[in-house]
């Protein structure tokens, strides 16, 4: 189920691509259950409610919606940004997890070395972005049209797709992503998140960047 973002309206909650206890002890079963079944479900329900009154929007995928916010009716664009972003960003966040102490390889590793110097330097940059995002939001590894990679931050449920970038992976720094396991220790959560990245999946996104 990883990488399935093209489902049609009305959107349905897609199952996790692994068991709820698959990321223990770094991310607990209770956290994943609440995060996926409650928080993500709310974004799915809200997105369907927003699109119910916009027939022209209903034929678009999540990616198309987020890439064309300026083309949507003005009364819908902010709500679509928040809720389509909430669905897309969460799907990518969950999909990028499931590995165990992996490292990037192949063309993605080469692109990261060019951009950051080394994998460890990327981790430093990524953690700085995650800790530096004030309040709720995400830190990202993104690629441009030429394949150059960089680290980015977005607040709330904003998504790099809306700025013309291709998201490769993201770490969710909304408190509901980590508070049950780490309370206010965001840095400890990010360190644990690094250990569970599925770099084979992230590399496949880099190869298929659109």
Short mmCIF file of C-alpha atoms in Angstrom, two decimals:
data_model
loop_
_atom_site.label_atom_id
_atom_site.label_comp_id
_atom_site.label_asym_id
_atom_site.label_seq_id
_atom_site.Cartn_x
_atom_site.Cartn_y
_atom_site.Cartn_z
CA UNK A 1 0.00 0.00 0.00
CA UNK A 2 2.98 2.34 0.21
CA UNK A 3 2.93 5.22 -2.22
CA UNK A 4 -0.77 4.96 -3.05
CA UNK A 5 -1.82 8.61 -3.33
CA UNK A 6 -4.03 8.50 -6.41
CA UNK A 7 -7.27 7.24 -4.89
CA UNK A 8 -10.39 9.08 -6.12
CA UNK A 9 -12.98 11.16 -4.29
CA UNK A 10 -14.62 10.35 -1.93
CA UNK A 11 -11.37 9.59 -0.14
CA UNK A 12 -11.18 6.76 2.36
CA UNK A 13 -8.75 6.14 5.18
CA UNK A 14 -6.00 3.95 3.79
CA UNK A 15 -4.68 1.29 6.22
CA UNK A 16 -1.24 1.61 7.70
CA UNK A 17 1.35 -0.29 5.61
CA UNK A 18 2.44 -2.22 8.71
CA UNK A 19 1.12 -3.35 12.10
CA UNK A 20 0.44 -0.79 14.80
CA UNK A 21 3.28 -2.22 16.88
CA UNK A 22 5.74 -2.36 13.97
CA UNK A 23 7.65 0.78 14.98
CA UNK A 24 8.05 -0.07 18.66
CA UNK A 25 9.85 0.99 20.75
CA UNK A 26 10.69 4.16 18.82
CA UNK A 27 7.03 4.99 18.08
CA UNK A 28 4.49 3.25 20.25
CA UNK A 29 1.44 1.28 19.22
CA UNK A 30 -0.92 3.67 21.06
CA UNK A 31 0.63 6.68 19.32
CA UNK A 32 0.26 5.10 15.87
CA UNK A 33 -3.33 4.09 16.59
CA UNK A 34 -4.40 7.58 17.64
CA UNK A 35 -2.33 9.28 14.95
CA UNK A 36 -3.66 7.16 12.08
CA UNK A 37 -7.15 6.17 13.18
CA UNK A 38 -8.20 9.46 14.80
CA UNK A 39 -6.13 12.38 13.51
CA UNK A 40 -5.75 11.21 9.91
CA UNK A 41 -9.38 10.07 9.75
CA UNK A 42 -10.44 13.61 10.67
CA UNK A 43 -8.49 15.06 7.74
CA UNK A 44 -10.03 12.50 5.36
CA UNK A 45 -13.54 13.32 6.57
CA UNK A 46 -12.95 17.07 6.42
CA UNK A 47 -11.48 16.87 2.90
CA UNK A 48 -14.50 14.95 1.65
CA UNK A 49 -16.81 17.54 3.21
CA UNK A 50 -14.93 20.38 1.50
CA UNK A 51 -14.95 18.67 -1.90
CA UNK A 52 -18.62 17.70 -1.66
CA UNK A 53 -19.52 21.23 -2.73
CA UNK A 54 -16.94 21.46 -5.51
CA UNK A 55 -17.62 19.07 -8.43
CA UNK A 56 -14.67 20.47 -10.40
CA UNK A 57 -12.33 19.39 -7.58
CA UNK A 58 -13.61 15.85 -7.20
CA UNK A 59 -11.74 14.38 -10.17
CA UNK A 60 -8.34 15.51 -8.88
CA UNK A 61 -5.87 13.35 -6.96
CA UNK A 62 -4.34 14.58 -3.73
CA UNK A 63 -1.22 15.59 -5.65
CA UNK A 64 -3.25 17.49 -8.26
CA UNK A 65 -5.23 19.31 -5.58
CA UNK A 66 -2.10 20.45 -3.78
CA UNK A 67 -0.36 21.46 -7.01
CA UNK A 68 -3.30 23.58 -8.19
CA UNK A 69 -4.41 25.47 -5.07
CA UNK A 70 -4.36 28.79 -6.94
CA UNK A 71 -6.73 27.37 -9.56
CA UNK A 72 -9.34 26.24 -7.03
CA UNK A 73 -12.32 28.38 -6.05
CA UNK A 74 -11.14 30.98 -3.55
CA UNK A 75 -13.68 29.76 -1.02
CA UNK A 76 -12.13 26.26 -1.15
CA UNK A 77 -8.37 26.74 -1.51
CA UNK A 78 -7.47 27.27 2.17
CA UNK A 79 -9.60 24.34 3.34
CA UNK A 80 -8.18 22.10 0.59
CA UNK A 81 -4.64 23.14 1.54
CA UNK A 82 -5.26 22.23 5.17
CA UNK A 83 -7.12 18.97 4.62
CA UNK A 84 -5.63 17.58 1.40
CA UNK A 85 -2.27 18.47 2.91
CA UNK A 86 -3.28 16.70 6.10
CA UNK A 87 -4.08 13.53 4.19
CA UNK A 88 -1.09 13.59 1.81
CA UNK A 89 1.47 14.58 4.43
CA UNK A 90 0.33 11.89 6.84
CA UNK A 91 0.35 9.18 4.16
CA UNK A 92 3.90 10.11 3.21
CA UNK A 93 4.99 10.27 6.85
CA UNK A 94 3.66 6.77 7.55
CA UNK A 95 4.99 5.35 4.27
CA UNK A 96 8.51 6.58 4.97
CA UNK A 97 8.70 4.53 8.16
CA UNK A 98 9.21 0.81 8.72
CA UNK A 99 12.95 0.42 8.17
CA UNK A 100 15.54 -0.31 10.81
CA UNK A 101 18.87 1.56 10.94
CA UNK A 102 19.08 1.86 7.16
CA UNK A 103 20.98 4.38 5.05
CA UNK A 104 20.20 5.84 1.61
CA UNK A 105 21.89 4.28 -1.39
CA UNK A 106 22.23 4.70 -5.13
CA UNK A 107 21.28 7.95 -6.87
CA UNK A 108 19.56 9.36 -3.80
CA UNK A 109 22.67 8.86 -1.66
CA UNK A 110 24.76 10.58 -4.32
CA UNK A 111 22.34 13.51 -4.47
CA UNK A 112 22.38 13.83 -0.69
CA UNK A 113 26.17 13.77 -0.57
CA UNK A 114 26.29 16.54 -3.19
CA UNK A 115 23.80 18.66 -1.29
CA UNK A 116 24.86 18.07 2.33
CA UNK A 117 28.34 16.56 2.27
CA UNK A 118 27.39 13.35 4.05
CA UNK A 119 24.49 11.40 5.48
CA UNK A 120 25.39 12.57 9.00
CA UNK A 121 25.42 16.20 7.84
CA UNK A 122 21.96 15.68 6.37
CA UNK A 123 20.74 14.32 9.71
CA UNK A 124 22.06 17.43 11.44
CA UNK A 125 20.27 19.70 8.96
CA UNK A 126 17.08 17.69 9.15
CA UNK A 127 17.01 17.70 12.94
CA UNK A 128 17.64 21.45 13.01
CA UNK A 129 14.68 21.94 10.68
CA UNK A 130 12.44 19.70 12.78
CA UNK A 131 13.37 21.41 16.04
CA UNK A 132 13.27 24.86 14.47
CA UNK A 133 9.72 24.52 13.14
CA UNK A 134 7.77 26.68 15.57
CA UNK A 135 4.56 25.02 16.70
CA UNK A 136 3.02 22.42 14.42
CA UNK A 137 4.30 21.36 11.03
CA UNK A 138 6.86 19.20 9.24
CA UNK A 139 10.49 18.99 8.20
CA UNK A 140 11.12 17.55 4.75
CA UNK A 141 13.67 16.15 2.37
CA UNK A 142 12.58 17.42 -1.05
CA UNK A 143 13.80 17.32 -4.65
CA UNK A 144 13.51 19.89 -7.40
CA UNK A 145 12.86 19.16 -11.08
CA UNK A 146 16.57 18.62 -11.71
CA UNK A 147 16.95 16.11 -8.89
CA UNK A 148 18.77 18.42 -6.49
CA UNK A 149 17.72 17.72 -2.91
CA UNK A 150 17.31 20.06 0.05
CA UNK A 151 15.77 20.28 3.51
CA UNK A 152 12.62 22.35 4.06
CA UNK A 153 10.14 23.25 6.79
CA UNK A 154 6.40 23.85 6.46
CA UNK A 155 3.89 24.99 9.07
CA UNK A 156 0.62 23.23 9.81
CA UNK A 157 -0.38 20.98 6.88
CA UNK A 158 1.31 22.94 4.10
CA UNK A 159 3.01 20.70 1.53
CA UNK A 160 6.06 21.28 -0.71
CA UNK A 161 4.03 20.09 -3.71
CA UNK A 162 2.29 23.46 -3.61
CA UNK A 163 5.67 25.18 -4.10
CA UNK A 164 6.69 22.98 -7.02
CA UNK A 165 8.92 20.53 -5.12
CA UNK A 166 8.71 16.74 -4.91
CA UNK A 167 8.54 15.49 -1.30
CA UNK A 168 10.77 12.51 -0.57
CA UNK A 169 10.16 12.09 3.15
CA UNK A 170 8.86 14.08 6.10
CA UNK A 171 8.90 14.05 9.86
CA UNK A 172 5.65 15.13 11.51
CA UNK A 173 6.35 17.48 14.43
CA UNK A 174 2.77 18.06 15.47
CA UNK A 175 2.66 17.06 19.14
CA UNK A 176 0.17 14.26 18.49
CA UNK A 177 2.92 12.47 16.52
CA UNK A 178 5.13 12.00 19.57
CA UNK A 179 3.65 13.33 22.82
CA UNK A 180 2.45 10.00 24.21
CA UNK A 181 5.94 8.54 23.77
CA UNK A 182 8.23 11.53 24.34
CA UNK A 183 6.14 14.27 25.99
CA UNK A 184 7.90 17.55 25.10
CA UNK A 185 11.19 15.92 24.01
CA UNK A 186 10.90 16.57 20.29
CA UNK A 187 14.61 16.02 19.77
CA UNK A 188 14.47 12.50 21.21
CA UNK A 189 11.54 11.71 18.93
CA UNK A 190 13.43 12.94 15.86
CA UNK A 191 16.46 10.83 16.81
CA UNK A 192 14.19 7.78 17.07
CA UNK A 193 12.47 8.65 13.77
CA UNK A 194 15.83 8.56 11.95
CA UNK A 195 16.28 4.92 12.99
CA UNK A 196 12.98 3.82 11.44
CA UNK A 197 13.19 5.46 7.99
CA UNK A 198 12.50 3.07 5.10
CA UNK A 199 15.22 4.30 2.76
CA UNK A 200 14.28 1.83 0.01
CA UNK A 201 10.88 3.52 -0.20
CA UNK A 202 12.40 7.02 -0.10
CA UNK A 203 14.83 6.07 -2.87
CA UNK A 204 11.95 4.79 -4.98
CA UNK A 205 10.27 8.19 -4.62
CA UNK A 206 13.45 9.91 -5.75
CA UNK A 207 13.66 7.68 -8.81
CA UNK A 208 9.95 8.31 -9.61
CA UNK A 209 9.91 12.04 -8.84
CA UNK A 210 7.26 13.88 -10.81
#
